[in-house]
Coordinates of C-alpha atoms (C1' of nucleotides) in Angstrom, one line a residue:
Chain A
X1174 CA 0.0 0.0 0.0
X1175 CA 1.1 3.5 -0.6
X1176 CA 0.1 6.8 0.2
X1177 CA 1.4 9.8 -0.5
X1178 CA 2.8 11.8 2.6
X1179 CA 2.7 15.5 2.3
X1180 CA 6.1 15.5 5.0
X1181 CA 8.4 14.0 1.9
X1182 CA 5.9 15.2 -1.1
X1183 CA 5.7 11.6 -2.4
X1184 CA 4.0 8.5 -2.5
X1185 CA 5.4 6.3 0.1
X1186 CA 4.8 2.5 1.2
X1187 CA 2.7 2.4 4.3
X1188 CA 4.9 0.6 7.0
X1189 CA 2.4 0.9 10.8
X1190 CA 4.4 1.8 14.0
X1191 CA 2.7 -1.5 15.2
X1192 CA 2.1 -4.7 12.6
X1193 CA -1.2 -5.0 11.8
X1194 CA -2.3 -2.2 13.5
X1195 CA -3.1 1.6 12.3
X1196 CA -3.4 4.8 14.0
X1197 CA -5.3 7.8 12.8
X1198 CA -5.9 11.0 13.9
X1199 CA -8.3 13.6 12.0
X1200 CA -8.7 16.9 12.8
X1201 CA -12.7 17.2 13.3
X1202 CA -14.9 20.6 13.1
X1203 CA -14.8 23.5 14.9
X1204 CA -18.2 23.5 16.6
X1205 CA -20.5 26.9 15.7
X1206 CA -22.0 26.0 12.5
X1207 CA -23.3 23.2 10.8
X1208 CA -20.9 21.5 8.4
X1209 CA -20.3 22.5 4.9
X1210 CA -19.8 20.4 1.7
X1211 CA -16.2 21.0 2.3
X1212 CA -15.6 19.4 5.5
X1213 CA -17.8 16.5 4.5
X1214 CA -15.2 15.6 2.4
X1215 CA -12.5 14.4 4.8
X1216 CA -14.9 13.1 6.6
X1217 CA -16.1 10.7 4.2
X1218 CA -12.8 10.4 2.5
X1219 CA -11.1 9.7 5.7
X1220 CA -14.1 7.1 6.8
X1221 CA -13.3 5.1 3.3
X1222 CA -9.6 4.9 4.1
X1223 CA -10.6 3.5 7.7
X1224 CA -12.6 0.6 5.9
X1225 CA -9.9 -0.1 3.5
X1226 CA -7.6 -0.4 6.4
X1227 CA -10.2 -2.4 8.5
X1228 CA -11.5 -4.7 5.7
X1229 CA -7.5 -5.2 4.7
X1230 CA -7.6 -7.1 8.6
X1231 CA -5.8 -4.5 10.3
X1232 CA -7.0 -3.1 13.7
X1233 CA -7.8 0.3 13.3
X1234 CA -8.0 3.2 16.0
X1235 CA -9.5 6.1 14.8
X1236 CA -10.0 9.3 16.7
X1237 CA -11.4 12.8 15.4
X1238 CA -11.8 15.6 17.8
X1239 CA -14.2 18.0 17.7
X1240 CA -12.5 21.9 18.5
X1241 CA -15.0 22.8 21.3
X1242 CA -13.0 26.1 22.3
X1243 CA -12.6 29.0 19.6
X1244 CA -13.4 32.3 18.7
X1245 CA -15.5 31.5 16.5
X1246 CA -17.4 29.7 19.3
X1247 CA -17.2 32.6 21.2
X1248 CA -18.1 35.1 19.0
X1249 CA -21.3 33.3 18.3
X1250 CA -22.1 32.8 21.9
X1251 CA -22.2 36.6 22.5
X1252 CA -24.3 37.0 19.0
X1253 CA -27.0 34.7 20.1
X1254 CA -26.5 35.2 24.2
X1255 CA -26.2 31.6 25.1
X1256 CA -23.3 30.4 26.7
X1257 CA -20.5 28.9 24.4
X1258 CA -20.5 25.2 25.6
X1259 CA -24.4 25.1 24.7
X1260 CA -23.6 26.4 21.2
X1261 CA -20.5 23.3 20.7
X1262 CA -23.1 21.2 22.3
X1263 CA -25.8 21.9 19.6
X1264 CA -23.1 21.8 16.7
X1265 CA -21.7 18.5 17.7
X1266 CA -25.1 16.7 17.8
X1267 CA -25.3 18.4 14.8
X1268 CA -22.5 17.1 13.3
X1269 CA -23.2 13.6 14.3
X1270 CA -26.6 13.7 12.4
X1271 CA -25.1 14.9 9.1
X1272 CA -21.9 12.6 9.3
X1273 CA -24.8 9.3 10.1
X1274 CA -26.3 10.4 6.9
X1275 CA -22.8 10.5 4.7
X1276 CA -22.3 7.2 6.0
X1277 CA -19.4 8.1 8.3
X1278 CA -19.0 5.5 11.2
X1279 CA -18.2 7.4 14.2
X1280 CA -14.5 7.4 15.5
X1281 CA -13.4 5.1 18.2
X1282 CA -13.5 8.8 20.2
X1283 CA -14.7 12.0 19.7
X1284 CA -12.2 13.8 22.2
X1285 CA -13.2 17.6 23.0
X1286 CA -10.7 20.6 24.0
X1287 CA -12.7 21.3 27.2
X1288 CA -12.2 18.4 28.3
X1289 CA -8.4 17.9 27.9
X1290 CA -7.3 21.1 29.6
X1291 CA -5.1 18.9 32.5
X1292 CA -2.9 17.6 29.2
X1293 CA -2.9 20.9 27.7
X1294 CA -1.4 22.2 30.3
X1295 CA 0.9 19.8 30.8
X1296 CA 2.2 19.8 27.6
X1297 CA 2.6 24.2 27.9
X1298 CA 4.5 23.4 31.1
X1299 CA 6.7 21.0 29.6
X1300 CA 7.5 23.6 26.4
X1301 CA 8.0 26.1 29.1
X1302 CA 10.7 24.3 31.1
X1303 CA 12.3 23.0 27.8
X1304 CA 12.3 26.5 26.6
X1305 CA 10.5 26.4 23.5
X1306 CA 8.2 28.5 24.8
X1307 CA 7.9 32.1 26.8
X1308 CA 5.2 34.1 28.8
X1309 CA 4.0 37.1 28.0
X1310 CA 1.3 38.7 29.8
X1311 CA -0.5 36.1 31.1
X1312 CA 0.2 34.9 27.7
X1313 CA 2.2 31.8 26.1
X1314 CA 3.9 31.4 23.1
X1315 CA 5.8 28.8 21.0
X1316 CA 9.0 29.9 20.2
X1317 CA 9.4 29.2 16.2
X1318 CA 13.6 30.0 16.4
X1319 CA 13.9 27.0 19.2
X1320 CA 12.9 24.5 16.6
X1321 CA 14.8 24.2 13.8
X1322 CA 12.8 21.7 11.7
X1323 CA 10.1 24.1 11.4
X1324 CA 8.4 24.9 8.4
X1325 CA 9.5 21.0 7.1
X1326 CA 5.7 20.2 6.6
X1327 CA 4.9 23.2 4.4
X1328 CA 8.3 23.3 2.9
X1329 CA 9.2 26.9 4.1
X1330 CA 11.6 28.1 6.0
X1331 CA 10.8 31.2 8.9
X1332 CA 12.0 33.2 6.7
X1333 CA 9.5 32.4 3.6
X1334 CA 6.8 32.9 6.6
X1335 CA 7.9 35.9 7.4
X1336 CA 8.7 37.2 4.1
X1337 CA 5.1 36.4 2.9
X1338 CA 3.2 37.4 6.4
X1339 CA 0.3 39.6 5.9
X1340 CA -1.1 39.3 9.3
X1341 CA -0.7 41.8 11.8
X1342 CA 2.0 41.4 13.9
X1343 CA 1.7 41.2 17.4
X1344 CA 3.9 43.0 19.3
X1345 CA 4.4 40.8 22.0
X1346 CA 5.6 38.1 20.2
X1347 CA 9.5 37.4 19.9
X1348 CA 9.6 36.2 16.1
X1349 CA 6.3 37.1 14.5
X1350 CA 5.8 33.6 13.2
X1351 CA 5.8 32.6 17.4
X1352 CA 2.4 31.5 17.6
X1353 CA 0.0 31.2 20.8
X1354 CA -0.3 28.2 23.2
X1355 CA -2.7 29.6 25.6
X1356 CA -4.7 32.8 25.8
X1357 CA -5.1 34.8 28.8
X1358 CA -9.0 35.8 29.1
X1359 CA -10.5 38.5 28.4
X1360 CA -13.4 39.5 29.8
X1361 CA -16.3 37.9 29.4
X1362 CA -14.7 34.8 27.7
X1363 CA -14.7 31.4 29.0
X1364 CA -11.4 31.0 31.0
X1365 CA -9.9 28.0 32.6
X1366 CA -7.4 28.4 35.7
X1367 CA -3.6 27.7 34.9
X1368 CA -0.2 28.5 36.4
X1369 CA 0.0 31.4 34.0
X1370 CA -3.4 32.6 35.2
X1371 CA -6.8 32.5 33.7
X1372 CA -7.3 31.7 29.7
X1373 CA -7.9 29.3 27.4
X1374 CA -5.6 27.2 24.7
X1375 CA -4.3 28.4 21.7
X1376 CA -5.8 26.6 18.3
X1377 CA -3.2 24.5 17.4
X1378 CA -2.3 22.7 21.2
X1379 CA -5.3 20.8 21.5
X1380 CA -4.8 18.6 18.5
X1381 CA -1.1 17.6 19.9
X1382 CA -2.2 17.4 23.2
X1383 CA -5.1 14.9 22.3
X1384 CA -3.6 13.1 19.6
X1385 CA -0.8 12.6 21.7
X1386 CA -3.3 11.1 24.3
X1387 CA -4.8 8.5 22.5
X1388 CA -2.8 7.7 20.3
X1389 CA 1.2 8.4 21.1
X1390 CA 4.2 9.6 19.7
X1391 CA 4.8 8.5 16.1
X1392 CA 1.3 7.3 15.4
X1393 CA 0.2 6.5 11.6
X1394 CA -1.5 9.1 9.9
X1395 CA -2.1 13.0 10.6
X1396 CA -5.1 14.0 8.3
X1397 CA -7.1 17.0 7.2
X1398 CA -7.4 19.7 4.4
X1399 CA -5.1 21.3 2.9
X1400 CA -5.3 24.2 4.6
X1401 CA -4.5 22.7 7.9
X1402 CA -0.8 22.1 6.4
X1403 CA 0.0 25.3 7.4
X1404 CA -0.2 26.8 10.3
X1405 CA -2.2 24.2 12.0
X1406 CA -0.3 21.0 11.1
X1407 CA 3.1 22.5 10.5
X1408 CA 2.5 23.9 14.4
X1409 CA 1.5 20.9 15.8
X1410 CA 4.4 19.4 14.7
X1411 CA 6.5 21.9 16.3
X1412 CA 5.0 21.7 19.7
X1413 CA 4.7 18.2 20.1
X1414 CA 7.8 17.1 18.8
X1415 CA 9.4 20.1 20.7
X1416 CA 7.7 18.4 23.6
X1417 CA 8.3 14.7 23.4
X1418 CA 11.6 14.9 21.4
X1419 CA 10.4 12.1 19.2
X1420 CA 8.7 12.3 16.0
X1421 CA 5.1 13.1 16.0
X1422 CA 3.1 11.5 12.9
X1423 CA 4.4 8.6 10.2
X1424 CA 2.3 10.0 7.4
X1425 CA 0.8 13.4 6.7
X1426 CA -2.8 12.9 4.3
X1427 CA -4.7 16.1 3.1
X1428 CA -7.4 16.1 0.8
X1429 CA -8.0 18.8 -1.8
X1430 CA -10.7 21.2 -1.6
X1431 CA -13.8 21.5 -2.8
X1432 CA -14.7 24.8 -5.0
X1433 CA -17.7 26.4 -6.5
X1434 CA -16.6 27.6 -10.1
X1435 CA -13.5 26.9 -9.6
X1436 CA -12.9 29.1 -6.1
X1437 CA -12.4 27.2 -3.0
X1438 CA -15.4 26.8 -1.2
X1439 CA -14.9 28.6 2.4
X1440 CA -16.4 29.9 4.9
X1441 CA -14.5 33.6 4.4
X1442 CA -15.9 33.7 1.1
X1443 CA -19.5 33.1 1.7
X1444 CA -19.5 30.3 -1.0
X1445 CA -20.7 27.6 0.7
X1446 CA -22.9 25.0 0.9
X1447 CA -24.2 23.3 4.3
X1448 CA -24.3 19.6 3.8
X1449 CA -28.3 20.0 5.7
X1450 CA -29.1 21.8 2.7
X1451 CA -28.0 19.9 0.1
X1452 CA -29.7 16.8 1.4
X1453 CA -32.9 18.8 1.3
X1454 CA -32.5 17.7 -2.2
X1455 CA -30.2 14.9 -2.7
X1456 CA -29.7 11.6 -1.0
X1457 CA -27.2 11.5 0.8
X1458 CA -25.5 8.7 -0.2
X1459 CA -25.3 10.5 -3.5
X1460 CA -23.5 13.0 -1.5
X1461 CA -21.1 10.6 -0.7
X1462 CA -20.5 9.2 -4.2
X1463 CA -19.8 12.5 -5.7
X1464 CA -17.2 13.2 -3.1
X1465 CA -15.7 10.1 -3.6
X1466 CA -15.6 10.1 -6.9
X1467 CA -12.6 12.3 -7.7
X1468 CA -9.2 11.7 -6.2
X1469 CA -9.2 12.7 -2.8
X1470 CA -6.1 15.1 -3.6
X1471 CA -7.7 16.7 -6.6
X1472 CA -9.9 19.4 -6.5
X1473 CA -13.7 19.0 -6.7
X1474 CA -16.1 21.3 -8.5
X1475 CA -19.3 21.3 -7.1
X1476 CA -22.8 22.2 -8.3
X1477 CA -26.0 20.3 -8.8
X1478 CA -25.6 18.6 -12.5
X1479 CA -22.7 17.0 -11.3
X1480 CA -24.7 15.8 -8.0
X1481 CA -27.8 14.4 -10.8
X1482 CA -25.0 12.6 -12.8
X1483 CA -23.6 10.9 -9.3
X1484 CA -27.1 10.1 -8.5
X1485 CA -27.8 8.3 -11.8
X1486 CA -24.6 6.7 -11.2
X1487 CA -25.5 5.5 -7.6
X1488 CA -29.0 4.2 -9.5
X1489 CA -27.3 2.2 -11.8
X1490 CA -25.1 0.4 -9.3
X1491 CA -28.3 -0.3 -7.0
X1492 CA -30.4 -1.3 -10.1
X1493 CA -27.4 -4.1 -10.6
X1494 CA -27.7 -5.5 -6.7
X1495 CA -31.8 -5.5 -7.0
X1496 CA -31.1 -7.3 -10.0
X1497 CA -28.6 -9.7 -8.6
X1498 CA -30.8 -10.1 -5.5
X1499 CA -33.5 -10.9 -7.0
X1500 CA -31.9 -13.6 -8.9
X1501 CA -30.6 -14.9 -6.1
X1502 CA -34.0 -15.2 -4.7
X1503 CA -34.7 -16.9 -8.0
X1504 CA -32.7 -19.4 -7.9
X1505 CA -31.8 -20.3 -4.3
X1506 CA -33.0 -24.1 -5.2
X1507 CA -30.2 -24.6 -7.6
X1508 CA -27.4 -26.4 -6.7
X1509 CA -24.2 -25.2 -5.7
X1510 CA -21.4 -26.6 -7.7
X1511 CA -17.7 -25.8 -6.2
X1512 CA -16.4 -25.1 -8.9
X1513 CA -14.8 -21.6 -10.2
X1514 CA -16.5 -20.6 -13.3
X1515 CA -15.1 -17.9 -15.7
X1516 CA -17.8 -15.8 -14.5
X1517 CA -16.2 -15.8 -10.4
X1518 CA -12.8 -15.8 -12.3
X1519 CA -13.5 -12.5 -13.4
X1520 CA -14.5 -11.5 -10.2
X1521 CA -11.4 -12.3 -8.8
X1522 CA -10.3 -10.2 -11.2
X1523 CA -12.4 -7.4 -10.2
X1524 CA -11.4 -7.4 -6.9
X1525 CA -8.1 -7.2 -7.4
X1526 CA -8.0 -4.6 -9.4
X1527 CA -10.1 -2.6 -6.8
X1528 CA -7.5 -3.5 -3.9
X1529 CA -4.6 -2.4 -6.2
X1530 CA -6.7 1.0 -6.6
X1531 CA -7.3 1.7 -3.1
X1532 CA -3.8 -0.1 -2.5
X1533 CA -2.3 3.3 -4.5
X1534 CA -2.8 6.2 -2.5
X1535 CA -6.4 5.5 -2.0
X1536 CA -7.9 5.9 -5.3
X1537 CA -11.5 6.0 -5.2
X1538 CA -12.1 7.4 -8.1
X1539 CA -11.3 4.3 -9.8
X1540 CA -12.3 1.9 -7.0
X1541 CA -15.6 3.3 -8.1
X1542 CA -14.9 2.6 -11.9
X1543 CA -14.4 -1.0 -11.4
X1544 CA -17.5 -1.2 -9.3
X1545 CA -18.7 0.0 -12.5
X1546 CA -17.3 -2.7 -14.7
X1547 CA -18.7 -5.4 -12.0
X1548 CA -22.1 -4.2 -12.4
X1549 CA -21.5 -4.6 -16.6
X1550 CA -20.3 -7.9 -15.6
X1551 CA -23.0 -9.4 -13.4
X1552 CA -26.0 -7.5 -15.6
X1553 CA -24.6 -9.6 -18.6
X1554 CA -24.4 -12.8 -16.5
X1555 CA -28.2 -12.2 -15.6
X1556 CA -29.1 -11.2 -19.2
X1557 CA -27.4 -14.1 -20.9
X1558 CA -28.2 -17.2 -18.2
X1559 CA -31.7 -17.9 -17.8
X1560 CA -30.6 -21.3 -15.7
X1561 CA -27.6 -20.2 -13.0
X1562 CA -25.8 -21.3 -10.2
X1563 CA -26.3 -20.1 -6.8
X1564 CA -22.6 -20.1 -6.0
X1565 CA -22.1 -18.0 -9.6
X1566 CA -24.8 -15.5 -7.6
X1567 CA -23.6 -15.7 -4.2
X1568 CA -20.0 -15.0 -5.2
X1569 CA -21.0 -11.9 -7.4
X1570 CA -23.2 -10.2 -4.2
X1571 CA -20.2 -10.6 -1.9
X1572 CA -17.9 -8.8 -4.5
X1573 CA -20.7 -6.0 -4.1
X1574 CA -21.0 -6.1 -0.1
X1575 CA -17.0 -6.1 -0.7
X1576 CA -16.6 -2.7 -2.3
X1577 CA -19.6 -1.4 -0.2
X1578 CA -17.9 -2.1 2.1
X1579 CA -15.1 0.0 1.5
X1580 CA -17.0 3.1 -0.3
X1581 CA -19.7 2.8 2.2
X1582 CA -22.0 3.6 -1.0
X1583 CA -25.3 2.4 0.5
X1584 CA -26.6 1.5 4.0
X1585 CA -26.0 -2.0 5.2
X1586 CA -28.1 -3.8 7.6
X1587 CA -26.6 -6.0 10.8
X1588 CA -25.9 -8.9 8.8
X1589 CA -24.4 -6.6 5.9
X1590 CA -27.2 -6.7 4.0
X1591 CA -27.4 -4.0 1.4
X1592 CA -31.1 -1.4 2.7
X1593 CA -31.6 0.4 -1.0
X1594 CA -34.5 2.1 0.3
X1595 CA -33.7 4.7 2.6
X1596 CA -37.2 7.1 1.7
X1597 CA -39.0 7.1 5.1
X1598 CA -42.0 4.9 5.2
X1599 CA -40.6 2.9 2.4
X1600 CA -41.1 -0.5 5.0
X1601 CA -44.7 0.9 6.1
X1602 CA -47.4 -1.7 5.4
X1603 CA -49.9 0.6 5.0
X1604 CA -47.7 2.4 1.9
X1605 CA -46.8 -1.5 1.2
X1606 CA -51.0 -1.9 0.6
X1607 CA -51.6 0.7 -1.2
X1608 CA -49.2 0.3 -3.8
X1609 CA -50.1 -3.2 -4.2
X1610 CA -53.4 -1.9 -4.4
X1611 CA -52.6 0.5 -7.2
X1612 CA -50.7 -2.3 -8.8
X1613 CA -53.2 -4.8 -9.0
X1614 CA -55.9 -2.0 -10.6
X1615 CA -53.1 -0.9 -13.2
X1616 CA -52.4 -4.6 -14.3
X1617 CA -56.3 -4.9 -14.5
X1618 CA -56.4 -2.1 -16.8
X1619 CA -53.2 -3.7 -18.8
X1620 CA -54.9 -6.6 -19.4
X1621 CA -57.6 -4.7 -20.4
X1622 CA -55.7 -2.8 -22.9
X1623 CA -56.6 0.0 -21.1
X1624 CA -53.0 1.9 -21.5
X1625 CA -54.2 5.2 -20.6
X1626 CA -55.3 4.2 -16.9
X1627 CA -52.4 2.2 -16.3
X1628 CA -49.6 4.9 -17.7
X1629 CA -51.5 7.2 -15.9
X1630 CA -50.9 5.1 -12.5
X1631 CA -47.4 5.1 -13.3
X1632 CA -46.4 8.5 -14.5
X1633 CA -48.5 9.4 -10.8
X1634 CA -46.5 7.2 -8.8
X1635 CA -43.3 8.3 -10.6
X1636 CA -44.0 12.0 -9.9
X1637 CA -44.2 11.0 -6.2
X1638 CA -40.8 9.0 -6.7
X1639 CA -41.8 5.7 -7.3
X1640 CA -40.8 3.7 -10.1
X1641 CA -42.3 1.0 -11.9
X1642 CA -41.3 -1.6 -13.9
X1643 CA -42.9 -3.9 -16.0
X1644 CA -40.8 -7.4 -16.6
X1645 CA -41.2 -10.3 -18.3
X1646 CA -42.0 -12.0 -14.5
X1647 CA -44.6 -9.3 -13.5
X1648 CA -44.0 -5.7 -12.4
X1649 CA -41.7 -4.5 -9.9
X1650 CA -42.0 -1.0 -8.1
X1651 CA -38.7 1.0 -6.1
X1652 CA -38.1 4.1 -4.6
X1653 CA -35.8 6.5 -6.7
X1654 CA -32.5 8.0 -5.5
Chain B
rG1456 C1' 7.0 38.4 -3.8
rG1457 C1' 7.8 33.0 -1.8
rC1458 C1' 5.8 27.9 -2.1
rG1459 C1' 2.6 24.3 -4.4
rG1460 C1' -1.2 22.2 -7.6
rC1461 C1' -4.0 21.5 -12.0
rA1462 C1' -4.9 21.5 -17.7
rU1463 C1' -7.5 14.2 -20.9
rA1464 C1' -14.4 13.7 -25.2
rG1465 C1' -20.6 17.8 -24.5
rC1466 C1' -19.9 17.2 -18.8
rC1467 C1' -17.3 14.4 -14.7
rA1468 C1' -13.0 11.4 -14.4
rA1469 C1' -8.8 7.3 -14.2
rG1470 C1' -4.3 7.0 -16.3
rA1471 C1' 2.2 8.6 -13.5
rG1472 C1' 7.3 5.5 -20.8
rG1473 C1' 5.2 0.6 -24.4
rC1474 C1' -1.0 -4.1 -25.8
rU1475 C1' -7.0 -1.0 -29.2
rA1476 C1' -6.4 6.4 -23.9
rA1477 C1' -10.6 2.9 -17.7
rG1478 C1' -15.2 4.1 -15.9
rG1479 C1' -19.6 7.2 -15.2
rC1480 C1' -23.3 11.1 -16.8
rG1481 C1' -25.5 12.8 -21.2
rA1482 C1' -26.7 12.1 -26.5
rC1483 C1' -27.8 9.1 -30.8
rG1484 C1' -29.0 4.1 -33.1
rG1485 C1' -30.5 -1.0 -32.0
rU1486 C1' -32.5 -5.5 -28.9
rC1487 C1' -36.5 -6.2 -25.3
rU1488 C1' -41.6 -3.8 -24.2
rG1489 C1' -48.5 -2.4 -25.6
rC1490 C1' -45.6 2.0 -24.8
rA1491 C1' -42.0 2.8 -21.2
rA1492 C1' -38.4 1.7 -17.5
rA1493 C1' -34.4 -1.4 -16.3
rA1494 C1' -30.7 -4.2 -18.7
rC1495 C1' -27.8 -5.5 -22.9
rC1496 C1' -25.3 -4.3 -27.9
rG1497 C1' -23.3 -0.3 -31.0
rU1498 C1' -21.7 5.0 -31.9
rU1499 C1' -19.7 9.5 -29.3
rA1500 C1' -11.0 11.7 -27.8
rU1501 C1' -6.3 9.1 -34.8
rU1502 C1' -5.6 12.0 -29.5
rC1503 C1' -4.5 14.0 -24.0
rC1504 C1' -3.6 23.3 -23.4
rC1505 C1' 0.7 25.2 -26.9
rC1506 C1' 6.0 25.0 -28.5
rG1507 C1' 10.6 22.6 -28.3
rG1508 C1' 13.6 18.4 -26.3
rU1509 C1' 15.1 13.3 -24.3
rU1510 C1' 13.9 8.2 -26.1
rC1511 C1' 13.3 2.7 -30.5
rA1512 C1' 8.7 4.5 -27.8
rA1513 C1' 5.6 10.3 -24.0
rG1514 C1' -1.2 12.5 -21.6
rU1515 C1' 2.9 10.0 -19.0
rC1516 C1' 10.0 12.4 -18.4
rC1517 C1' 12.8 17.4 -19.2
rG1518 C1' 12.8 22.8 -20.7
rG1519 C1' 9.9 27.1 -22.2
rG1520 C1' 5.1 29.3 -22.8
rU1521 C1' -0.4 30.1 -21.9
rG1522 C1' -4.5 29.6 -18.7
rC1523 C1' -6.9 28.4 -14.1
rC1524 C1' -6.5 27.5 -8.8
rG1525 C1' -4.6 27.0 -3.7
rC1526 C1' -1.4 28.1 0.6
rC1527 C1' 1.7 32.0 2.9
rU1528 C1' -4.4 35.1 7.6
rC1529 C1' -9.6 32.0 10.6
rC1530 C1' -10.9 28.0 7.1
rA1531 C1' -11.6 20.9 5.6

RNA sequence: GGCGGCAUAGCCAAGAGGCUAAGGCGACGGUCUGCAAAACCGUUAUUCCCCGGUUCAAGUCCGGGUGCCGCCUCCA
């Protein structure tokens, strides 16, 4: 397996701390908002890459914290009057419902700043006595000229920084690329007590100080946006190797951003889109394909045509695993011969292939392709056999649960079964009823010859999203994406 | 100013020296169907932004252009 490690700019093979066992450690939301389009997209990105690594028998730890303490948090705590720990609260619930709905399996823990200020501390303290870092005011900062690797994650030295800097530079600071480790308070602010007096941690301490936690020096993989790779990353590199003297992450991953016309979609810029909304409109799983449907590296383009062609996409791979299913229904009675046809040779094949994808930096993009080219595969197998093997079937619907269960492209049940109909009250008998009900008069009318009553059933039941089919074994009725 | 990325069909997109340039969406023609839908078959890039170069061989490597974007400031 490789993946390509921002630290050294190129694709390396993927060699865990531990044997058979992987690390990761993804910086979550900052909790005042719901989440946008572009932070769905390392969270669903870095979800696949956990069920690669899980379905490839490693044990995985997985953590993802949520940045509970921030003046953003703030600033929208005095806007609406409520205090700022009800406002993270709301987001993170929040958060939780959109990232169900993508699909994302929640991390092994969700750790929050507020409730990691003992090892924040700590870890100040310990930059203190080791003098990477100074006091000022009540204030702390890391002192960039104590650490000499820095800048070796963006590839810049101080200087660059500096030479580029358009921010305003403090006064207080030593070297205006020095960056704060804790806050003191200001009024009206939350504040927790330290030995340098009342505040709250900088932005960038938290994410050492948990990761470090949970998961140790020299865990697996660091991951985020791009534009975490500097300051955020680059800085918590500083700190916590500055602290622990060993090396802090294996592998660096960042995904690319999505844009809107071709600008980044951002917060700053106004362009965004809040996953809730877009699901207003689209299933989510669609959602999900569309993100993971481009190299997680490469920037993605959004607007809604592109989110119609992933859903007609989606369609078609659910249309093949209805089709399969209900062949497999079909012919459960046939016996199983243990033999490998062509037809599971090429399955082999298939998977394969979709290992080596995922295998090379994680490409989903053509993970999905070959899911593609299974779905030609099996369609043809059911158009061209009318008699079939059950092991033929069987083998062909595991290859599908396979790379579902990698993509995460639809919901599963407990036993892995694929659920294709999300719509709400798609399992209510009483809907159940009535359709059959509307069936049975439209196949009346059919056999009547009556085409106008029974087209007119089904362009009404299509306008209200349900599709029917008429087959050569009798009519069959979904739910659209 | 510094650092980096991208440019492949109508659209999206894989592809990192060598069989006929994956796959999807869309479009068109066909099979099936009462008509549809789904599915299948066929067509849709003699060519990968432009110009040079390296090589027996280049979307793929090198140099130079052009265009777009990002980071250097809170941002996934």
């Amino acid at each position: 397996m490789e993946i390509y490690n921002t630290l050294t700019r190129q694709k390396e093979k993927f060699i865990p701390r531990e044997d058979g066992k992987v690390s990761i450690y993804v910086c979550g939301p900052t909790t005042y908002n719901y989440i946008h389009l572009g932070n769905a997209r390392p969270l669903v990105f870095f979800d696949t890459i956990r069920r690669y690594f899980v379905q490839q028998g490693f044990q995985v730890k997985y953590i993802q914290n949520f940045t509970d303490i921030d003046d953003k948090i703030i600033k929208r705590s005095f806007e609406e009057g409520l205090d700022a720990s009800i406002i993270s609260q709301k987001y993170i619930e929040e958060y939780y419902r959109d990232a169900d709905a993508l699909n994302v399996a929640r991390a092994n823990c969700h750790p929050r700043v507020s409730g990691h200020m003992k090892e924040i501390i700590e870890m100040i303290a310990v930059l203190i006595e080791k003098r990477f870092a100074y006091a000022v005011e009540g204030n702390i900062y890391f002192d960039v000229s104590s650490f000499p690797e820095y800048g070796k994650l963006s590839h810049r030295s101080s200087d660059e920084i500096l030479a580029g800097a358009r921010v305003e530079v403090d006064p207080r600071k030593k070297n205006p690329a020095d960056f704060a480790l804790w806050k003191a308070a200001r009024k009206g602010e939350p504040f927790w007590e330290s030995p340098w007096g009342a505040g709250r941690p900088g932005w960038h301490i938290e994410c050492s100080a948990m990761s470090l936690k949970y998961l140790g020096s020299g865990f697996d993989i660091h991951g985020g946006g791009m534009d975490l790779i500097f300051p955020h990353h680059e800085n918590e590199i500083a700190q916590s190797e500055a602290a622990t003297g060993k090396l802090f992450a294996r592998y660096w991953v960042h995904n690319g951003f999505i844009t809107i016309n071709q600008d980044k979609m951002s917060k700053s810029l106004g362009n965004f889109f809040l996953v809730r909304e877009i699901l207003e409109k689209f299933n989510s799983l669609t959602v999900r394909f569309f993100l993971l449907s481009t190299h997680y590296r490469s920037p993605l383009d959004f607007d809604f045509e592109k989110l119609d062609a992933s859903g007609q996409g989606l369609e078609r791979l659910k249309n093949s695993i209805e089709l399969l299913e209900e062949a497999i229904q079909k012919h459960s009675s046939v016996a199983i011969k243990e033999n490998d046809s062509d037809f599971q040779a090429s399955l082999s094949e298939l998977k394969k292939r979709f290992n080596q994808a995922m295998d090379d930096d994680f490409n989903t993009a053509l993970a999905i392709g070959i899911f593609f080219e299974a779905a030609k595969e099996v369609n043809t197998f059911l158009n061209q056999n009318t008699v079939m093997d059950k092991a033929d079937l069987v083998k062909a619907i595991e290859l599908y649960a396979y790379f579902n269960s990698v993509l995460g492209l639809f919901k599963t049940g407990p036993e892995g079964k694929f659920i294709l109909d999300e719509k709400p009250h798609a399992d209510d008998s009483l809907v159940q009823s009535l359709i059959e009900l509307l069936l049975k008069v439209r196949q009346e009318a059919r056999t009547k010859k009556d085409w106008s009553t029974a087209d007119r059933i089904r362009s009404g039941l299509k306008e209200i999203g349900i599709i029917i089919e008429d087959t050569p074994d009798g009519v069959r009725w979904k739910l659209s994406i």
